[in-house]
PDB file of C-alpha atoms in Angstrom:
ATOM      1  CA  MET A 790       0.000   0.000   0.000  1.00 36.00           C
ATOM      2  CA  PRO A 791       1.469   3.364  -0.969  1.00 39.00           C
ATOM      3  CA  ARG A 792       2.413   5.559   1.937  1.00 48.00           C
ATOM      4  CA  THR A 793       0.326   8.631   2.388  1.00 55.00           C
ATOM      5  CA  LEU A 794       1.242  12.183   3.178  1.00 63.00           C
ATOM      6  CA  ASN A 795      -0.156  13.928   6.227  1.00 68.00           C
ATOM      7  CA  LEU A 796      -1.677  16.621   3.985  1.00 64.00           C
ATOM      8  CA  THR A 797      -5.073  17.554   2.652  1.00 64.00           C
ATOM      9  CA  THR A 798      -5.737  17.158  -1.055  1.00 62.00           C
ATOM     10  CA  ASP A 799      -5.519  20.931  -1.487  1.00 64.00           C
ATOM     11  CA  GLU A 800      -2.183  21.079   0.348  1.00 65.00           C
ATOM     12  CA  ARG A 801      -0.789  18.227  -1.778  1.00 62.00           C
ATOM     13  CA  THR A 802      -1.827  20.053  -4.948  1.00 57.00           C
ATOM     14  CA  GLU A 803      -0.394  23.338  -3.685  1.00 66.00           C
ATOM     15  CA  LEU A 804       2.930  21.740  -2.773  1.00 65.00           C
ATOM     16  CA  PHE A 805       3.406  19.149  -5.501  1.00 60.00           C
ATOM     17  CA  GLY A 806       1.135  20.207  -8.370  1.00 60.00           C
ATOM     18  CA  ASP A 807      -0.047  17.322 -10.499  1.00 58.00           C
ATOM     19  CA  PHE A 808       2.652  14.933  -9.232  1.00 52.00           C
ATOM     20  CA  ALA A 809       1.005  11.501  -8.925  1.00 51.00           C
ATOM     21  CA  HIS A 810       2.176  10.749  -5.376  1.00 53.00           C
ATOM     22  CA  ASP A 811       0.233   7.508  -4.894  1.00 57.00           C
ATOM     23  CA  GLU A 812       1.427   6.071  -8.203  1.00 61.00           C
ATOM     24  CA  HIS A 813       5.061   6.955  -7.556  1.00 61.00           C
ATOM     25  CA  SER A 814       4.879   5.854  -3.929  1.00 68.00           C
ATOM     26  CA  ALA A 815       3.595   2.423  -4.973  1.00 71.00           C
ATOM     27  CA  GLU A 816       6.418   2.065  -7.506  1.00 73.00           C
ATOM     28  CA  ALA A 817       9.027   3.150  -4.967  1.00 70.00           C
ATOM     29  CA  GLU A 818       7.659   0.779  -2.344  1.00 77.00           C
ATOM     30  CA  GLU A 819       7.821  -2.093  -4.830  1.00 80.00           C
ATOM     31  CA  ARG A 820      11.489  -1.310  -5.497  1.00 78.00           C
ATOM     32  CA  TRP A 821      12.707  -0.337  -2.016  1.00 78.00           C
ATOM     33  CA  GLY A 822       9.914  -1.241   0.416  1.00 72.00           C
ATOM     34  CA  ASP A 823      11.966  -3.912   2.155  1.00 86.00           C
ATOM     35  CA  THR A 824      14.880  -1.592   2.986  1.00 87.00           C
ATOM     36  CA  ARG A 825      15.696   0.244   6.198  1.00 91.00           C
ATOM     37  CA  ALA A 826      15.906   3.481   4.227  1.00 90.00           C
ATOM     38  CA  TRP A 827      12.299   3.066   3.061  1.00 89.00           C
ATOM     39  CA  ALA A 828      11.072   2.372   6.589  1.00 90.00           C
ATOM     40  CA  GLU A 829      12.978   5.350   7.995  1.00 92.00           C
ATOM     41  CA  SER A 830      11.698   7.659   5.288  1.00 90.00           C
ATOM     42  CA  ALA A 831       8.117   6.479   5.870  1.00 87.00           C
ATOM     43  CA  ARG A 832       8.477   7.028   9.598  1.00 90.00           C
ATOM     44  CA  ARG A 833       9.876  10.532   9.217  1.00 92.00           C
ATOM     45  CA  THR A 834       7.628  11.832   6.463  1.00 89.00           C
ATOM     46  CA  SER A 835       4.430  10.498   8.056  1.00 87.00           C
ATOM     47  CA  SER A 836       4.535  13.396  10.519  1.00 89.00           C
ATOM     48  CA  TYR A 837       5.641  16.154   8.142  1.00 90.00           C
ATOM     49  CA  THR A 838       3.335  19.130   7.996  1.00 89.00           C
ATOM     50  CA  LYS A 839       2.736  21.466   5.088  1.00 90.00           C
ATOM     51  CA  GLU A 840       5.344  23.791   6.591  1.00 93.00           C
ATOM     52  CA  ASP A 841       7.881  20.947   6.811  1.00 93.00           C
ATOM     53  CA  TRP A 842       7.360  20.137   3.131  1.00 90.00           C
ATOM     54  CA  GLN A 843       7.686  23.815   2.243  1.00 93.00           C
ATOM     55  CA  ARG A 844      11.039  23.973   4.089  1.00 96.00           C
ATOM     56  CA  TYR A 845      12.209  20.783   2.404  1.00 94.00           C
ATOM     57  CA  LYS A 846      11.246  22.082  -1.030  1.00 93.00           C
ATOM     58  CA  ALA A 847      12.883  25.479  -0.424  1.00 95.00           C
ATOM     59  CA  GLU A 848      16.142  23.827   0.656  1.00 97.00           C
ATOM     60  CA  ALA A 849      16.090  21.433  -2.310  1.00 95.00           C
ATOM     61  CA  SER A 850      15.362  24.258  -4.741  1.00 95.00           C
ATOM     62  CA  ALA A 851      18.151  26.433  -3.353  1.00 97.00           C
ATOM     63  CA  LEU A 852      20.636  23.562  -3.596  1.00 98.00           C
ATOM     64  CA  SER A 853      19.583  22.783  -7.172  1.00 97.00           C
ATOM     65  CA  ALA A 854      20.009  26.456  -8.061  1.00 98.00           C
ATOM     66  CA  ARG A 855      23.531  26.498  -6.599  1.00 98.00           C
ATOM     67  CA  LEU A 856      24.404  23.344  -8.545  1.00 98.00           C
ATOM     68  CA  ALA A 857      23.009  24.891 -11.729  1.00 98.00           C
ATOM     69  CA  ASP A 858      24.982  28.083 -11.088  1.00 98.00           C
ATOM     70  CA  ALA A 859      28.183  26.057 -10.764  1.00 98.00           C
ATOM     71  CA  MET A 860      27.419  24.066 -13.902  1.00 98.00           C
ATOM     72  CA  ASN A 861      26.479  27.159 -15.916  1.00 98.00           C
ATOM     73  CA  ALA A 862      29.654  28.925 -14.756  1.00 98.00           C
ATOM     74  CA  GLY A 863      31.669  26.094 -16.309  1.00 98.00           C
ATOM     75  CA  ILE A 864      32.879  24.681 -13.001  1.00 98.00           C
ATOM     76  CA  PRO A 865      33.778  21.025 -13.600  1.00 98.00           C
ATOM     77  CA  ALA A 866      31.460  18.471 -11.970  1.00 98.00           C
ATOM     78  CA  ASP A 867      34.489  16.806 -10.383  1.00 98.00           C
ATOM     79  CA  SER A 868      35.775  20.053  -8.831  1.00 98.00           C
ATOM     80  CA  ASP A 869      35.907  20.539  -5.089  1.00 98.00           C
ATOM     81  CA  LEU A 870      32.996  22.977  -5.258  1.00 98.00           C
ATOM     82  CA  ALA A 871      30.735  20.592  -7.176  1.00 98.00           C
ATOM     83  CA  MET A 872      31.710  17.674  -4.943  1.00 98.00           C
ATOM     84  CA  ASP A 873      30.971  19.813  -1.865  1.00 98.00           C
ATOM     85  CA  LEU A 874      27.528  20.557  -3.305  1.00 98.00           C
ATOM     86  CA  ALA A 875      27.030  16.832  -3.955  1.00 98.00           C
ATOM     87  CA  GLU A 876      27.948  16.174  -0.324  1.00 98.00           C
ATOM     88  CA  GLU A 877      25.428  18.809   0.719  1.00 98.00           C
ATOM     89  CA  HIS A 878      22.850  17.001  -1.441  1.00 98.00           C
ATOM     90  CA  ARG A 879      23.607  13.728   0.367  1.00 98.00           C
ATOM     91  CA  ALA A 880      23.294  15.443   3.755  1.00 98.00           C
ATOM     92  CA  HIS A 881      19.990  16.998   2.678  1.00 97.00           C
ATOM     93  CA  ILE A 882      18.555  13.552   1.934  1.00 97.00           C
ATOM     94  CA  SER A 883      19.871  12.255   5.258  1.00 97.00           C
ATOM     95  CA  ARG A 884      18.338  15.165   7.139  1.00 97.00           C
ATOM     96  CA  TRP A 885      14.877  14.810   5.594  1.00 96.00           C
ATOM     97  CA  PHE A 886      14.427  11.124   4.717  1.00 94.00           C
ATOM     98  CA  TYR A 887      16.997   8.468   5.683  1.00 95.00           C
ATOM     99  CA  ASP A 888      20.701   7.891   6.220  1.00 96.00           C
ATOM    100  CA  CYS A 889      21.942   8.377   2.677  1.00 97.00           C
ATOM    101  CA  THR A 890      25.126   6.331   2.587  1.00 96.00           C
ATOM    102  CA  TYR A 891      27.644   6.825  -0.199  1.00 97.00           C
ATOM    103  CA  ASP A 892      26.470   3.562  -1.794  1.00 96.00           C
ATOM    104  CA  ILE A 893      22.880   4.791  -1.777  1.00 95.00           C
ATOM    105  CA  HIS A 894      23.976   8.169  -3.129  1.00 97.00           C
ATOM    106  CA  ARG A 895      25.783   6.462  -6.026  1.00 97.00           C
ATOM    107  CA  GLY A 896      22.589   4.580  -6.839  1.00 95.00           C
ATOM    108  CA  LEU A 897      20.581   7.793  -6.737  1.00 95.00           C
ATOM    109  CA  ALA A 898      23.109   9.457  -9.041  1.00 97.00           C
ATOM    110  CA  ASP A 899      22.559   6.766 -11.633  1.00 96.00           C
ATOM    111  CA  LEU A 900      18.784   7.002 -11.195  1.00 94.00           C
ATOM    112  CA  TYR A 901      18.833  10.773 -11.721  1.00 95.00           C
ATOM    113  CA  ALA A 902      20.549  10.351 -15.084  1.00 95.00           C
ATOM    114  CA  SER A 903      18.822   7.150 -16.263  1.00 95.00           C
ATOM    115  CA  ASP A 904      15.174   7.671 -15.281  1.00 92.00           C
ATOM    116  CA  PRO A 905      13.620  10.317 -17.545  1.00 94.00           C
ATOM    117  CA  ARG A 906      11.285  11.462 -14.748  1.00 90.00           C
ATOM    118  CA  PHE A 907      14.178  12.314 -12.429  1.00 90.00           C
ATOM    119  CA  THR A 908      16.224  13.758 -15.273  1.00 95.00           C
ATOM    120  CA  ALA A 909      13.348  16.054 -16.276  1.00 93.00           C
ATOM    121  CA  THR A 910      12.925  17.253 -12.699  1.00 91.00           C
ATOM    122  CA  PHE A 911      16.559  18.306 -12.374  1.00 95.00           C
ATOM    123  CA  ASP A 912      16.819  19.578 -15.934  1.00 97.00           C
ATOM    124  CA  ARG A 913      13.851  21.919 -15.381  1.00 95.00           C
ATOM    125  CA  THR A 914      16.226  23.937 -13.201  1.00 96.00           C
ATOM    126  CA  SER A 915      18.850  23.935 -15.936  1.00 97.00           C
ATOM    127  CA  PRO A 916      19.308  21.589 -18.922  1.00 98.00           C
ATOM    128  CA  GLY A 917      22.030  19.052 -18.189  1.00 98.00           C
ATOM    129  CA  LEU A 918      21.798  19.392 -14.403  1.00 98.00           C
ATOM    130  CA  ALA A 919      20.900  15.725 -13.799  1.00 97.00           C
ATOM    131  CA  THR A 920      24.050  14.562 -15.576  1.00 98.00           C
ATOM    132  CA  TYR A 921      26.168  17.221 -13.862  1.00 98.00           C
ATOM    133  CA  LEU A 922      24.840  16.186 -10.446  1.00 98.00           C
ATOM    134  CA  ARG A 923      25.443  12.510 -11.249  1.00 98.00           C
ATOM    135  CA  THR A 924      29.069  13.238 -12.116  1.00 98.00           C
ATOM    136  CA  ALA A 925      29.532  15.377  -8.993  1.00 98.00           C
ATOM    137  CA  ILE A 926      28.010  12.676  -6.769  1.00 98.00           C
ATOM    138  CA  LEU A 927      30.190   9.948  -8.275  1.00 98.00           C
ATOM    139  CA  ALA A 928      33.303  12.108  -7.895  1.00 98.00           C
ATOM    140  CA  ASN A 929      32.361  12.870  -4.301  1.00 98.00           C
ATOM    141  CA  THR A 930      31.768   9.220  -3.400  1.00 97.00           C
ATOM    142  CA  THR A 931      35.176   8.384  -4.866  1.00 96.00           C
ATOM    143  CA  ARG A 932      36.739  11.241  -2.888  1.00 96.00           C
ATOM    144  CA  GLN A 933      35.177   9.893   0.318  1.00 92.00           C
ATOM    145  CA  SER A 934      36.470   6.337  -0.119  1.00 86.00           C
TER     146      SER A 934
END
């Protein structure tokens, strides 16, 4: 059963637009529902209020903008700055959802660049951002090992 958000229908629409939460939640649960990360994320997000989601979205948007700024300034995705932003991305996931290990972050990096839905989300900020973030994440995970 897809996990639900502690939000009214109007709040969900206001926050997430036409994003099909139930459909995507069911798909995610099928893929990762037996993991500790899934259980931790479900536990945490079950109590999030509209204001919590607004804070999460604002932080995520600001981080994406900083990544796009770096990319558009020609800063290499394997530079210290880009890797630091990738590390901040990992910490953001850990703060809001689950302990995002470097192995998990590597998997997310591949997902961002291989799943057109994720790619489109990042590339709405700036075309090519999903690939740039993937490269920065992979460089950062290598730097950390």
